[in-house]
Short mmCIF file of N, CA, C and O and ligand atoms in Angstrom, two decimals:
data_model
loop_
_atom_site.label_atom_id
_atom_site.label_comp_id
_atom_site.label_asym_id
_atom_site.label_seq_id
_atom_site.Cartn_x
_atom_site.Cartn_y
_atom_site.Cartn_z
N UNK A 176 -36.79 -93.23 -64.93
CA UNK A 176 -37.28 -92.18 -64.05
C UNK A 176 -37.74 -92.75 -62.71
O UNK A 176 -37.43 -92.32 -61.59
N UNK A 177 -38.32 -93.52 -62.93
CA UNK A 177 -38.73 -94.18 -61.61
C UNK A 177 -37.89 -94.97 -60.60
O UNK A 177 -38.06 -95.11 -59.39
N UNK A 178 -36.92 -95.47 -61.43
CA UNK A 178 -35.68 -96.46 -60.69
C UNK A 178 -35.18 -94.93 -59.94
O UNK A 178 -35.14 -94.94 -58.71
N UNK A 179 -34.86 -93.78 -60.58
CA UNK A 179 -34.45 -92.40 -60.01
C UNK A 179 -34.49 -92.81 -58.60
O UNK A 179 -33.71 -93.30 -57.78
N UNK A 180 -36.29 -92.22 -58.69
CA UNK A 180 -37.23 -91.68 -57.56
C UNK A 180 -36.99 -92.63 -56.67
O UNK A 180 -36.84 -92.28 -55.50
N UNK A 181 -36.89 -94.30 -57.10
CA UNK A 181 -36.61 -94.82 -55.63
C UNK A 181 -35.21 -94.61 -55.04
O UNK A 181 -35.02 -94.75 -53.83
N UNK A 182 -34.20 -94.25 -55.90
CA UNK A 182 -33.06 -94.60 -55.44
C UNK A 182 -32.94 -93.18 -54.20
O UNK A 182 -32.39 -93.16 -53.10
N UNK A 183 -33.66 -92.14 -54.91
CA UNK A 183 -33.31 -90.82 -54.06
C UNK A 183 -33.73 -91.42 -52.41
O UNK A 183 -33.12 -91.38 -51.34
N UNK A 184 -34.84 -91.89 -52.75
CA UNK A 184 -35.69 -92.44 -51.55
C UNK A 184 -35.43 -93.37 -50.75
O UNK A 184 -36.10 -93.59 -49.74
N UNK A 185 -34.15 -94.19 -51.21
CA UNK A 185 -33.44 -95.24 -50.69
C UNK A 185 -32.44 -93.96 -49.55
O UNK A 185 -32.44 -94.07 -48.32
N UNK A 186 -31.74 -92.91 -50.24
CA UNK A 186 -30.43 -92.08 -50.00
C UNK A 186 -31.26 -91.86 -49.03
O UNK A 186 -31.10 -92.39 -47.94
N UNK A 187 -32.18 -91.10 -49.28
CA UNK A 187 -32.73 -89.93 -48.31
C UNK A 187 -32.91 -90.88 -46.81
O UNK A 187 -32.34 -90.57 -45.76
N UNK A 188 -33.78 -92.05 -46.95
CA UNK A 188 -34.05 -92.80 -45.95
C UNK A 188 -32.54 -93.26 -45.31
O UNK A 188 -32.62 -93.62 -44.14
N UNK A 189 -31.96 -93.27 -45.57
CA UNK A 189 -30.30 -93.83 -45.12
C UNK A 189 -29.76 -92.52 -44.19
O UNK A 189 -29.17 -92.36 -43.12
N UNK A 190 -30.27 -91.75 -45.15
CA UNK A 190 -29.34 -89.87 -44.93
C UNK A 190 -29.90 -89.78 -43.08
O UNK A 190 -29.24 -89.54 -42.08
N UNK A 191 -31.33 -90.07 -43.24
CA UNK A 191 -31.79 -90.02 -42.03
C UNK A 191 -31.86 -90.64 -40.73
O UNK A 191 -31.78 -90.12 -39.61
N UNK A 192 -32.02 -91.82 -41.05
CA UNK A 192 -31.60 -92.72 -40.02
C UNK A 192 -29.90 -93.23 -39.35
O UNK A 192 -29.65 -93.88 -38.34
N UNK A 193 -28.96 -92.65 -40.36
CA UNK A 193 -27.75 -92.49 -39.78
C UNK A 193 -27.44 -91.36 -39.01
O UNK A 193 -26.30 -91.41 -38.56
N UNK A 194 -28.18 -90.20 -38.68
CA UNK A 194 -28.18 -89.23 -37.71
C UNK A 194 -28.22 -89.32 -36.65
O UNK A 194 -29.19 -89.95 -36.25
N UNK A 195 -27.15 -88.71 -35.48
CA UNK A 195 -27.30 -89.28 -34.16
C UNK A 195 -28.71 -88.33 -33.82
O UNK A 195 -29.30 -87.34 -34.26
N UNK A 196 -28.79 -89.18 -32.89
CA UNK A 196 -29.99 -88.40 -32.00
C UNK A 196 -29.60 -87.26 -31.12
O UNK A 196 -28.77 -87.12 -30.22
N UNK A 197 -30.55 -86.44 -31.74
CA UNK A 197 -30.12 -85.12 -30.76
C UNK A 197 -30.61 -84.37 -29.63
O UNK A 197 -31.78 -84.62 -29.31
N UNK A 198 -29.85 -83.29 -28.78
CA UNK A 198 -30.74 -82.88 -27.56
C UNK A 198 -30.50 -84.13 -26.01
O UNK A 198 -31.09 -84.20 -24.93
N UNK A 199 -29.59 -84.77 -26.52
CA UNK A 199 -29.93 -86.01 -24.88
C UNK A 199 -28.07 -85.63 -24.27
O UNK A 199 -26.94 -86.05 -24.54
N UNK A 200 -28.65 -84.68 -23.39
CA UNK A 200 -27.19 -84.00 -22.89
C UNK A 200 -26.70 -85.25 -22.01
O UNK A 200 -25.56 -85.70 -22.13
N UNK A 201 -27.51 -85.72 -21.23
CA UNK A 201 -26.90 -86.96 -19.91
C UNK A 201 -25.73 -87.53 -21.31
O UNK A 201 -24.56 -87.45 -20.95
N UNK A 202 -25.86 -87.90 -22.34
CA UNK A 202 -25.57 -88.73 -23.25
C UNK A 202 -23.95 -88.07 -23.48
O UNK A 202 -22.99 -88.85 -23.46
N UNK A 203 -23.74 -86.54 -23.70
CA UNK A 203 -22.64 -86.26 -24.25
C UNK A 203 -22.24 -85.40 -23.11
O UNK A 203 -21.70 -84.33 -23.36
N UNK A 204 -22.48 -85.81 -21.74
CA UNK A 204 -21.33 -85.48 -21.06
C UNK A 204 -20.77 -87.11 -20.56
O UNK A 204 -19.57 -87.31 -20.34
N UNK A 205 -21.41 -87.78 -20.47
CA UNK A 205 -20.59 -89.08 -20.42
C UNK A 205 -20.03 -89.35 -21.75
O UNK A 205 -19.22 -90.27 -21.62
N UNK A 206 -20.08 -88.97 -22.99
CA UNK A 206 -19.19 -89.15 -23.49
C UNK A 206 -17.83 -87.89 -23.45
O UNK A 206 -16.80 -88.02 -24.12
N UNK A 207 -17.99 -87.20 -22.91
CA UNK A 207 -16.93 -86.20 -22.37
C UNK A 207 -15.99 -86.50 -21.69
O UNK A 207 -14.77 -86.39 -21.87
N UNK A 208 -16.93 -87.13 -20.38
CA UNK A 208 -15.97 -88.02 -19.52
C UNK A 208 -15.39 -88.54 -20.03
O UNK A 208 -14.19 -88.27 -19.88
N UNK A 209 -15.80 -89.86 -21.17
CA UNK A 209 -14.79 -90.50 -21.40
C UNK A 209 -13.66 -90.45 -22.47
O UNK A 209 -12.61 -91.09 -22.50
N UNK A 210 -14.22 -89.40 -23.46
CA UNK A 210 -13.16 -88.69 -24.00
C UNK A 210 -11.84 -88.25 -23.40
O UNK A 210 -10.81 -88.61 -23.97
N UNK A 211 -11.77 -87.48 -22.29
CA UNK A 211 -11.20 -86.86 -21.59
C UNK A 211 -10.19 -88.39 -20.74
O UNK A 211 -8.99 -88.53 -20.50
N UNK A 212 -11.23 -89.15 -20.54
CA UNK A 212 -10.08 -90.56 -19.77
C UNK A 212 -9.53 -90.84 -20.65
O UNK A 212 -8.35 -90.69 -20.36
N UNK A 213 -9.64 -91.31 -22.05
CA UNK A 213 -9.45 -92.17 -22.98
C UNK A 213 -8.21 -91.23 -23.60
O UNK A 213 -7.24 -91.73 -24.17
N UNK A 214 -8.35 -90.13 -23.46
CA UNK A 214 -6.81 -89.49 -23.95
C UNK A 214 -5.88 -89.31 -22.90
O UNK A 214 -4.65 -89.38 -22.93
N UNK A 215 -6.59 -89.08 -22.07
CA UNK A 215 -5.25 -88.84 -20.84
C UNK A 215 -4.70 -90.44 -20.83
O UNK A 215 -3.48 -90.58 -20.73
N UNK A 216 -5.49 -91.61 -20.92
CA UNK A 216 -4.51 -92.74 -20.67
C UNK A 216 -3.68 -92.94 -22.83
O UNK A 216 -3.08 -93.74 -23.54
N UNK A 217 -4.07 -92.08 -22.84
CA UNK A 217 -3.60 -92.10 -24.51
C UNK A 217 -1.96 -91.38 -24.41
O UNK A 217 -0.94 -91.98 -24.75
N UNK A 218 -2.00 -90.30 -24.00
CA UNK A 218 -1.12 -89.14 -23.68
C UNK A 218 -0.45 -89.14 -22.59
O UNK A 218 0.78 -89.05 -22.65
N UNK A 219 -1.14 -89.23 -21.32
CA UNK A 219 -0.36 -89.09 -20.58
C UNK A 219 0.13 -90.21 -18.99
O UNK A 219 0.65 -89.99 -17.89
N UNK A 220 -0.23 -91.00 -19.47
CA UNK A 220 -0.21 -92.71 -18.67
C UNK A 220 1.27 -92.79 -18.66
O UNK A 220 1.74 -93.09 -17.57
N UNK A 221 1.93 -92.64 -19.42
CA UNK A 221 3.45 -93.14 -19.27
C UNK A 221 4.15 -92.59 -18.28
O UNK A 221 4.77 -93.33 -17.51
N UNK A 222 4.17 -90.88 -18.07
CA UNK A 222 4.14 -90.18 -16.98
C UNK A 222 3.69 -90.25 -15.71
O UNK A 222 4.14 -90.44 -14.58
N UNK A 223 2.29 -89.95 -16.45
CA UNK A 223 1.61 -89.58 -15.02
C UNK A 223 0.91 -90.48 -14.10
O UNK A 223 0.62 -90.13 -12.96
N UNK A 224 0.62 -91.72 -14.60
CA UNK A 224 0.17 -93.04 -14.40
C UNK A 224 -1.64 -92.86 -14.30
O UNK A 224 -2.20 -91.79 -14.09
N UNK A 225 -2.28 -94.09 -14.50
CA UNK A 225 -4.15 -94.13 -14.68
C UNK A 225 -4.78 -93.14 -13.19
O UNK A 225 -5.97 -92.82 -13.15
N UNK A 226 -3.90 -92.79 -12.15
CA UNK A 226 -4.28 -91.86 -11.07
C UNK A 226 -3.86 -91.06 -11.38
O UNK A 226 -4.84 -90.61 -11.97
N UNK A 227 -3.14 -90.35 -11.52
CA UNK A 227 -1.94 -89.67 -11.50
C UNK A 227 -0.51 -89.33 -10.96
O UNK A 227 0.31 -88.42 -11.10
N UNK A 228 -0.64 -90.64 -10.18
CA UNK A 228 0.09 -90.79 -8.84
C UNK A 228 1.86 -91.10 -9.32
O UNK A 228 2.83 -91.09 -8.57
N UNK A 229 1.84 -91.34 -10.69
CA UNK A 229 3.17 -92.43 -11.14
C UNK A 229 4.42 -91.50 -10.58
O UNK A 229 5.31 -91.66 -9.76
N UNK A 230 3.97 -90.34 -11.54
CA UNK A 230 5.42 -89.14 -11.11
C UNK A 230 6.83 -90.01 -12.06
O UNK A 230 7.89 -90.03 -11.42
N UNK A 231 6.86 -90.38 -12.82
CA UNK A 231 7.70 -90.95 -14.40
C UNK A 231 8.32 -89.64 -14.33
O UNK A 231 7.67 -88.68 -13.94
N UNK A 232 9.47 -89.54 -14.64
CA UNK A 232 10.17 -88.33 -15.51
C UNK A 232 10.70 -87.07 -14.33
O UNK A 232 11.59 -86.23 -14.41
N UNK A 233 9.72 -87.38 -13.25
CA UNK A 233 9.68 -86.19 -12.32
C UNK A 233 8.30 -85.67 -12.98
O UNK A 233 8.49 -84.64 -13.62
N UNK A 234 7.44 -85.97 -12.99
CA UNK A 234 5.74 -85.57 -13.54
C UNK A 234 4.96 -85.22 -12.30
O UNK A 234 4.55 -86.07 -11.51
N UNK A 235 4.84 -84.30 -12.22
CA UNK A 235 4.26 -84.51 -11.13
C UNK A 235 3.18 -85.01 -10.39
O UNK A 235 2.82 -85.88 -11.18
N UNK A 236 2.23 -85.11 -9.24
CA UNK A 236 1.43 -86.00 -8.77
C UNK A 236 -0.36 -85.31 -9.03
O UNK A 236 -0.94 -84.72 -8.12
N UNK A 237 -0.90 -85.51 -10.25
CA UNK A 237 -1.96 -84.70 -9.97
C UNK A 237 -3.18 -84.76 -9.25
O UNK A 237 -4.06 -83.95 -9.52
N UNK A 238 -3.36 -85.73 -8.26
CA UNK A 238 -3.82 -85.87 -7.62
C UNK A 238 -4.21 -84.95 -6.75
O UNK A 238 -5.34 -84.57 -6.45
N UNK A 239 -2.52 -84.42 -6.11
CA UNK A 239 -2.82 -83.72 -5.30
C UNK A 239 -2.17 -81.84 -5.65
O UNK A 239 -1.77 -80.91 -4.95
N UNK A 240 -2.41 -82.09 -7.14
CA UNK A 240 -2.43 -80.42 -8.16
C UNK A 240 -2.75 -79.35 -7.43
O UNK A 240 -3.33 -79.73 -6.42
N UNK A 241 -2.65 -78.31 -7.47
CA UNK A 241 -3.93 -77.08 -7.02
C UNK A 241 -4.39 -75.78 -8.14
O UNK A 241 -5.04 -74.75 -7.99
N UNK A 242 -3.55 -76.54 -9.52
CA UNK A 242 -3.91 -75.67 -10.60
C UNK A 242 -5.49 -75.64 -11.04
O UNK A 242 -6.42 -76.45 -10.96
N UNK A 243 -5.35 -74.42 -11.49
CA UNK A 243 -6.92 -73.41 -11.68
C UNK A 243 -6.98 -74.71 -13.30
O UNK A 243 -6.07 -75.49 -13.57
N UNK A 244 -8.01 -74.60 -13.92
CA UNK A 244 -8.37 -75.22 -15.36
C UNK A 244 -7.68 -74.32 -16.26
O UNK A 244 -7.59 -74.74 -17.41
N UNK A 245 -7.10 -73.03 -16.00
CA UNK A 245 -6.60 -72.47 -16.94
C UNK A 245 -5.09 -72.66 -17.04
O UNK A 245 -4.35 -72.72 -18.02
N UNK A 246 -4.77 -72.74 -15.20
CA UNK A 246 -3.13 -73.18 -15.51
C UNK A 246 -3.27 -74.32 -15.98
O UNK A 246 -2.21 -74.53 -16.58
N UNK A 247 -3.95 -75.25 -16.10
CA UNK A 247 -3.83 -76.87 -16.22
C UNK A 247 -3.76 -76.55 -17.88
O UNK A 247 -2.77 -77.01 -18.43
N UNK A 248 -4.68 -75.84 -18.68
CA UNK A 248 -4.05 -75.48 -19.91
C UNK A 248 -3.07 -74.86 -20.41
O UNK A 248 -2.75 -75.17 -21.55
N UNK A 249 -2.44 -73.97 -19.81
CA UNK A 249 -1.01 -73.57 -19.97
C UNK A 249 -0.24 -74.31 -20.04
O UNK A 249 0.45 -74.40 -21.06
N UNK A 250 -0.05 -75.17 -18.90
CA UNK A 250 0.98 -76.19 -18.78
C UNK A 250 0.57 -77.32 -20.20
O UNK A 250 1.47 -78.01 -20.69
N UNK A 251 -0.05 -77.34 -20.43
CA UNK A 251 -0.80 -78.58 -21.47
C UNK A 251 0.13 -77.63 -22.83
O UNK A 251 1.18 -77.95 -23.40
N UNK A 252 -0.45 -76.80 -22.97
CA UNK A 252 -0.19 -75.95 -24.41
C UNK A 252 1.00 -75.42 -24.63
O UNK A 252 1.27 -74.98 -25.74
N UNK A 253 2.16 -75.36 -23.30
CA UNK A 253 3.40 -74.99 -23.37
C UNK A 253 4.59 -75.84 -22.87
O UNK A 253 5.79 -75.54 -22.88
N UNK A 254 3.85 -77.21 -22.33
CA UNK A 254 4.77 -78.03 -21.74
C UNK A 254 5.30 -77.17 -20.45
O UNK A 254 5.35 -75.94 -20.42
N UNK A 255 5.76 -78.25 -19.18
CA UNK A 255 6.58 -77.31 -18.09
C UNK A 255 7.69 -79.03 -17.99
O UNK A 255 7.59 -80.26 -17.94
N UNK A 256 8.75 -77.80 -17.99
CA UNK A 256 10.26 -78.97 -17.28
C UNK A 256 10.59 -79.84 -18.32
O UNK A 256 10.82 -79.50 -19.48
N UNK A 257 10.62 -81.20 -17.78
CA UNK A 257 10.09 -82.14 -18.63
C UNK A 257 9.28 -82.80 -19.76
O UNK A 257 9.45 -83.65 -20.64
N UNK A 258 8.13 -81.81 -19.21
CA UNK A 258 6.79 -82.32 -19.89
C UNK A 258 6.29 -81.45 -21.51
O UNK A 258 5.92 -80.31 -21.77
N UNK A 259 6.52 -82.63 -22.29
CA UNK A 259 6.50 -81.66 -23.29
C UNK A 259 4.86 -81.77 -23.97
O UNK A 259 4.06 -82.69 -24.11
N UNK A 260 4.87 -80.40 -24.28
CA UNK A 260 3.21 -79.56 -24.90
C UNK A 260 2.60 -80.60 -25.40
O UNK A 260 3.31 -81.47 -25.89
N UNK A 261 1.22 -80.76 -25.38
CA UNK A 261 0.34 -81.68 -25.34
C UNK A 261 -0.32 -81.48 -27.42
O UNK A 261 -1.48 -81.36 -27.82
N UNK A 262 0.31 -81.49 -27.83
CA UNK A 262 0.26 -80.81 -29.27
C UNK A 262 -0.99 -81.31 -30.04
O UNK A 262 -1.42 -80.64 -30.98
N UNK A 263 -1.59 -82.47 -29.68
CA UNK A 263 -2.72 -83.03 -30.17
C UNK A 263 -4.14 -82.41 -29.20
O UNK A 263 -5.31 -82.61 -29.51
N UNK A 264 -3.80 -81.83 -28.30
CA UNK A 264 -5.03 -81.37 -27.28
C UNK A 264 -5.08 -79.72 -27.66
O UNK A 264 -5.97 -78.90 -27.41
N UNK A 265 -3.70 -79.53 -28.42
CA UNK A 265 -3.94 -78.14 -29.15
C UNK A 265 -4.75 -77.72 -29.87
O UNK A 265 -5.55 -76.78 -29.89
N UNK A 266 -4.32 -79.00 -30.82
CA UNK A 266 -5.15 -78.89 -32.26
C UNK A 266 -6.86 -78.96 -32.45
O UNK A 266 -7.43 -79.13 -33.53
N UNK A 267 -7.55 -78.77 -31.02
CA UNK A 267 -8.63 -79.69 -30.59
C UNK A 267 -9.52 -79.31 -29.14
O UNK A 267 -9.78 -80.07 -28.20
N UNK A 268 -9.85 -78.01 -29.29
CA UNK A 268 -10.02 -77.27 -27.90
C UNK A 268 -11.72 -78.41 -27.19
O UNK A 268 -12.00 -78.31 -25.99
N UNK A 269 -12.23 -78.95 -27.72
CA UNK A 269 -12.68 -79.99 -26.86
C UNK A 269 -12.05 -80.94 -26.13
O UNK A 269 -12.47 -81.32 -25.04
N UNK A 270 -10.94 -81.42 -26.71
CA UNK A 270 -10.48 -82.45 -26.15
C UNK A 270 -9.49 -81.95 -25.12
O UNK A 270 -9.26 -82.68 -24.15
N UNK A 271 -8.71 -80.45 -25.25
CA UNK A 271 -8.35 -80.03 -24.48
C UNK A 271 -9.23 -79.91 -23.22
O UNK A 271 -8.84 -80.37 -22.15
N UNK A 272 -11.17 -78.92 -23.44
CA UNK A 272 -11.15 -79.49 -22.20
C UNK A 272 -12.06 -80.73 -21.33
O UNK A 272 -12.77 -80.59 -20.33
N UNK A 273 -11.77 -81.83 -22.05
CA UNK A 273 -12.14 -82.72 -21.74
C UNK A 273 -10.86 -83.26 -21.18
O UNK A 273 -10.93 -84.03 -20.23
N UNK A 274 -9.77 -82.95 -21.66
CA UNK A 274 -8.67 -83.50 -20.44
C UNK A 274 -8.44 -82.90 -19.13
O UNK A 274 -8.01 -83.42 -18.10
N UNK A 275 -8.82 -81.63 -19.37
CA UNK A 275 -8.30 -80.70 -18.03
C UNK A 275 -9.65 -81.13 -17.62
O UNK A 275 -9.36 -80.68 -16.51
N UNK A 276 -10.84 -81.57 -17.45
CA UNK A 276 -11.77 -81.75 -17.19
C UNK A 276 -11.23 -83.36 -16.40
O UNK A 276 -11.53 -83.42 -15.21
N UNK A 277 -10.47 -84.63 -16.98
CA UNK A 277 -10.29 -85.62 -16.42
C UNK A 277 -9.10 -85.12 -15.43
O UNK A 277 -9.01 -85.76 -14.38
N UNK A 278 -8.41 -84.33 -15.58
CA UNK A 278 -7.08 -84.29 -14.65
C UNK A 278 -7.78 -83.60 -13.45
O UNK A 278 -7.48 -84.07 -12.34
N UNK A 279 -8.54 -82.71 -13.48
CA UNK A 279 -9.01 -82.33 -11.95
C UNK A 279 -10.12 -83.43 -11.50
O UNK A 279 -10.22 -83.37 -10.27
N UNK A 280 -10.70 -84.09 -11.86
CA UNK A 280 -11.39 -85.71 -11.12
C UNK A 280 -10.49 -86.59 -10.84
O UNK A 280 -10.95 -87.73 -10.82
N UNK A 281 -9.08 -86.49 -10.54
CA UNK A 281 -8.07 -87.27 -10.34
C UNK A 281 -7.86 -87.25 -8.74
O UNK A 281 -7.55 -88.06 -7.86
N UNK A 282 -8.28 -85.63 -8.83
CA UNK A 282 -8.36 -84.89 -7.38
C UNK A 282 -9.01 -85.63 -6.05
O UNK A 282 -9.99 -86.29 -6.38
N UNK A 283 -8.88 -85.66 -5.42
CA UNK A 283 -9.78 -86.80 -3.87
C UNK A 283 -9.98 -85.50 -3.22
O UNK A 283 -10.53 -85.44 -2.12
C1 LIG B 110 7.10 -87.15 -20.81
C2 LIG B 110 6.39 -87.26 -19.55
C3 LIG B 110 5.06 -86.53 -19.42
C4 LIG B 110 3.93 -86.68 -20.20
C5 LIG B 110 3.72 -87.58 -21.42
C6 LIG B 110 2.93 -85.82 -19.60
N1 LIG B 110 3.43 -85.16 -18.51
FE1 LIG B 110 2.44 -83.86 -17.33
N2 LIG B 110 4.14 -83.47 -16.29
C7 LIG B 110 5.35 -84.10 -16.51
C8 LIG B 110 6.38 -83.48 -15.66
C9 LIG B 110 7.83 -83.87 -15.60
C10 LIG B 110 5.70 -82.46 -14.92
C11 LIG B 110 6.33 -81.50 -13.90
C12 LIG B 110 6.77 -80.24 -14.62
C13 LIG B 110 7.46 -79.28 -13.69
O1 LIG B 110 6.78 -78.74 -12.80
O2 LIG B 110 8.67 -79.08 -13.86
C14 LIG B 110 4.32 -82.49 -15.34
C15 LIG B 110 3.34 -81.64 -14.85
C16 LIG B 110 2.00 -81.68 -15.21
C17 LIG B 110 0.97 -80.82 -14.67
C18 LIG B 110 1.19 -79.71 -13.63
C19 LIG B 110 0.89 -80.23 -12.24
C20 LIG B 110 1.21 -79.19 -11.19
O3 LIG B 110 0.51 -79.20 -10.15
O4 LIG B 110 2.13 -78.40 -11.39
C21 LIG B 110 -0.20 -81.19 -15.26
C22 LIG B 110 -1.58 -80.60 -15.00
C23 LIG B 110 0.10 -82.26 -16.18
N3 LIG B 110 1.45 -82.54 -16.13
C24 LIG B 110 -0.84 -82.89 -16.98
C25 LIG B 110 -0.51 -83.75 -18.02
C26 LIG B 110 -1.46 -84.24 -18.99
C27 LIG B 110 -2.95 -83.95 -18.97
C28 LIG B 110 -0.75 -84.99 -19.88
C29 LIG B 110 -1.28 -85.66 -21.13
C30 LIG B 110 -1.81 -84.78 -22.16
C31 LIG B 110 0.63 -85.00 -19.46
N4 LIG B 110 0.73 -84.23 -18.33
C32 LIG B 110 1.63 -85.71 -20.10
C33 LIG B 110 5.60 -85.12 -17.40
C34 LIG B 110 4.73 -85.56 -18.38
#
Protein backbone atom coordinates (compact mmCIF):
# COMPACT_ATOMS: atom_id res chain seq x y z
CA UNK A 1 0.00 0.00 0.00
CA UNK A 2 2.48 2.32 0.70
CA UNK A 3 5.03 1.49 -2.17
CA UNK A 4 1.30 2.49 -4.06
CA UNK A 5 1.10 5.91 -2.49
CA UNK A 6 4.64 6.75 -3.36
CA UNK A 7 4.60 5.59 -6.73
CA UNK A 8 1.27 7.73 -7.49
CA UNK A 9 3.36 10.56 -6.01
CA UNK A 10 6.37 9.87 -8.04
CA UNK A 11 3.58 10.00 -11.47
CA UNK A 12 1.82 12.86 -10.23
CA UNK A 13 5.14 14.89 -9.52
CA UNK A 14 6.47 13.97 -13.16
CA UNK A 15 2.71 14.61 -14.61
CA UNK A 16 3.47 18.12 -13.39
CA UNK A 17 6.59 19.28 -13.96
CA UNK A 18 6.57 18.06 -17.62
CA UNK A 19 3.89 20.77 -18.40
CA UNK A 20 4.84 23.62 -20.50
CA UNK A 21 4.42 26.78 -18.92
CA UNK A 22 1.54 28.64 -19.67
CA UNK A 23 0.12 32.22 -20.55
CA UNK A 24 3.84 33.65 -21.88
CA UNK A 25 2.47 34.81 -25.39
CA UNK A 26 6.08 36.76 -26.37
CA UNK A 27 7.03 32.87 -26.16
CA UNK A 28 4.50 31.36 -28.81
CA UNK A 29 4.57 33.89 -31.28
CA UNK A 30 8.25 33.42 -31.74
CA UNK A 31 7.61 30.10 -31.89
CA UNK A 32 5.11 30.86 -34.76
CA UNK A 33 7.60 32.67 -36.46
CA UNK A 34 9.60 30.00 -36.54
CA UNK A 35 7.27 27.42 -37.33
CA UNK A 36 6.15 29.21 -40.25
CA UNK A 37 10.22 29.63 -41.48
CA UNK A 38 11.03 26.17 -40.68
CA UNK A 39 8.29 24.85 -43.10
CA UNK A 40 8.47 27.18 -45.76
CA UNK A 41 12.32 26.23 -46.01
CA UNK A 42 10.80 22.56 -45.53
CA UNK A 43 8.23 22.97 -48.49
CA UNK A 44 8.96 25.47 -50.33
CA UNK A 45 12.93 26.37 -50.71
CA UNK A 46 13.34 24.33 -53.81
CA UNK A 47 11.05 26.75 -55.65
CA UNK A 48 10.86 29.61 -54.11
CA UNK A 49 14.31 29.99 -52.57
CA UNK A 50 15.14 31.17 -48.35
CA UNK A 51 13.81 34.94 -49.84
CA UNK A 52 11.68 34.11 -52.12
CA UNK A 53 13.48 35.49 -54.82
CA UNK A 54 14.62 31.89 -56.61
CA UNK A 55 11.52 31.75 -59.11
CA UNK A 56 12.56 27.54 -59.79
CA UNK A 57 9.85 26.14 -61.99
CA UNK A 58 8.53 29.64 -62.97
CA UNK A 59 7.48 30.20 -58.98
CA UNK A 60 6.99 33.15 -58.63
CA UNK A 61 8.90 36.05 -56.69
CA UNK A 62 7.23 36.55 -53.30
CA UNK A 63 8.86 39.13 -52.29
CA UNK A 64 7.39 41.28 -54.33
CA UNK A 65 3.51 39.26 -54.06
CA UNK A 66 0.49 41.57 -53.52
CA UNK A 67 -1.75 38.64 -52.41
CA UNK A 68 -4.31 39.31 -49.53
CA UNK A 69 -3.51 36.18 -46.61
CA UNK A 70 -6.50 34.66 -48.02
CA UNK A 71 -5.33 34.46 -51.65
CA UNK A 72 -1.96 33.31 -50.27
CA UNK A 73 -4.20 30.38 -48.90
CA UNK A 74 -5.96 29.55 -51.92
CA UNK A 75 -3.05 29.31 -53.86
CA UNK A 76 -1.46 27.06 -50.94
CA UNK A 77 -4.71 24.74 -50.75
CA UNK A 78 -5.25 24.50 -54.56
CA UNK A 79 -1.86 24.80 -56.04
CA UNK A 80 -1.60 27.52 -59.14
CA UNK A 81 0.34 26.49 -62.61
CA UNK A 82 3.08 24.67 -61.56
CA UNK A 83 2.83 24.78 -58.04
CA UNK A 84 1.35 21.97 -56.61
CA UNK A 85 -1.20 22.23 -53.25
CA UNK A 86 0.64 22.50 -50.18
CA UNK A 87 -1.16 19.18 -48.77
CA UNK A 88 0.66 19.05 -45.42
CA UNK A 89 -0.33 22.89 -44.55
CA UNK A 90 -3.87 21.47 -45.29
CA UNK A 91 -3.95 18.98 -42.93
CA UNK A 92 -2.89 21.66 -40.24
CA UNK A 93 -4.64 25.12 -40.25
CA UNK A 94 -1.84 26.51 -37.83
CA UNK A 95 0.80 25.77 -39.81
CA UNK A 96 -1.07 26.97 -42.69
CA UNK A 97 -1.13 30.21 -41.01
CA UNK A 98 2.06 30.32 -39.85
CA UNK A 99 3.27 29.98 -43.43
CA UNK A 100 1.15 32.59 -45.01
CA UNK A 101 2.25 34.47 -41.98
CA UNK A 102 6.24 33.78 -43.14
CA UNK A 103 5.50 34.41 -46.91
CA UNK A 104 4.19 37.99 -46.37
CA UNK A 105 7.58 38.94 -44.05
CA UNK A 106 9.41 38.03 -47.20
CA UNK A 107 7.81 41.30 -48.31
CA UNK A 108 10.46 44.60 -48.04
C1 LIG B 1 7.30 22.81 -57.37
C2 LIG B 1 7.68 24.19 -57.16
C3 LIG B 1 6.96 24.98 -56.08
C4 LIG B 1 6.87 24.68 -54.73
C5 LIG B 1 7.44 23.47 -53.98
C6 LIG B 1 6.14 25.78 -54.14
N1 LIG B 1 5.79 26.70 -55.08
FE1 LIG B 1 4.78 28.42 -54.76
N2 LIG B 1 4.73 28.79 -56.76
C7 LIG B 1 5.32 27.99 -57.72
C8 LIG B 1 4.96 28.49 -59.06
C9 LIG B 1 5.41 27.90 -60.36
C10 LIG B 1 4.14 29.63 -58.83
C11 LIG B 1 3.48 30.50 -59.91
C12 LIG B 1 2.10 29.96 -60.21
C13 LIG B 1 1.42 30.73 -61.31
O1 LIG B 1 1.09 31.90 -61.08
O2 LIG B 1 1.22 30.15 -62.38
C14 LIG B 1 4.00 29.78 -57.40
C15 LIG B 1 3.27 30.77 -56.78
C16 LIG B 1 3.17 30.95 -55.41
C17 LIG B 1 2.44 32.02 -54.77
C18 LIG B 1 1.62 33.10 -55.49
C19 LIG B 1 2.45 34.36 -55.66
C20 LIG B 1 1.71 35.40 -56.47
O3 LIG B 1 1.95 36.60 -56.20
O4 LIG B 1 0.92 35.03 -57.34
C21 LIG B 1 2.60 31.86 -53.43
C22 LIG B 1 2.04 32.76 -52.32
C23 LIG B 1 3.42 30.69 -53.23
N3 LIG B 1 3.76 30.16 -54.46
C24 LIG B 1 3.81 30.20 -51.99
C25 LIG B 1 4.39 28.96 -51.81
C26 LIG B 1 4.60 28.35 -50.52
C27 LIG B 1 4.27 29.01 -49.18
C28 LIG B 1 5.14 27.13 -50.74
C29 LIG B 1 5.47 26.06 -49.72
C30 LIG B 1 4.34 25.52 -48.97
C31 LIG B 1 5.31 26.97 -52.17
N4 LIG B 1 4.84 28.11 -52.77
C32 LIG B 1 5.87 25.86 -52.77
C33 LIG B 1 6.11 26.88 -57.49
C34 LIG B 1 6.26 26.23 -56.28
Amino acid sequence: MVLKGITFFVLTLLFISCKPPAGDCEECEAEDEYTGKSLFMDQCLSCHGEDGKLGNSGAKDLSISKLTPDEIKEVLSEGKGAMPPALELLADPNHMDSVVQFVQSLRK
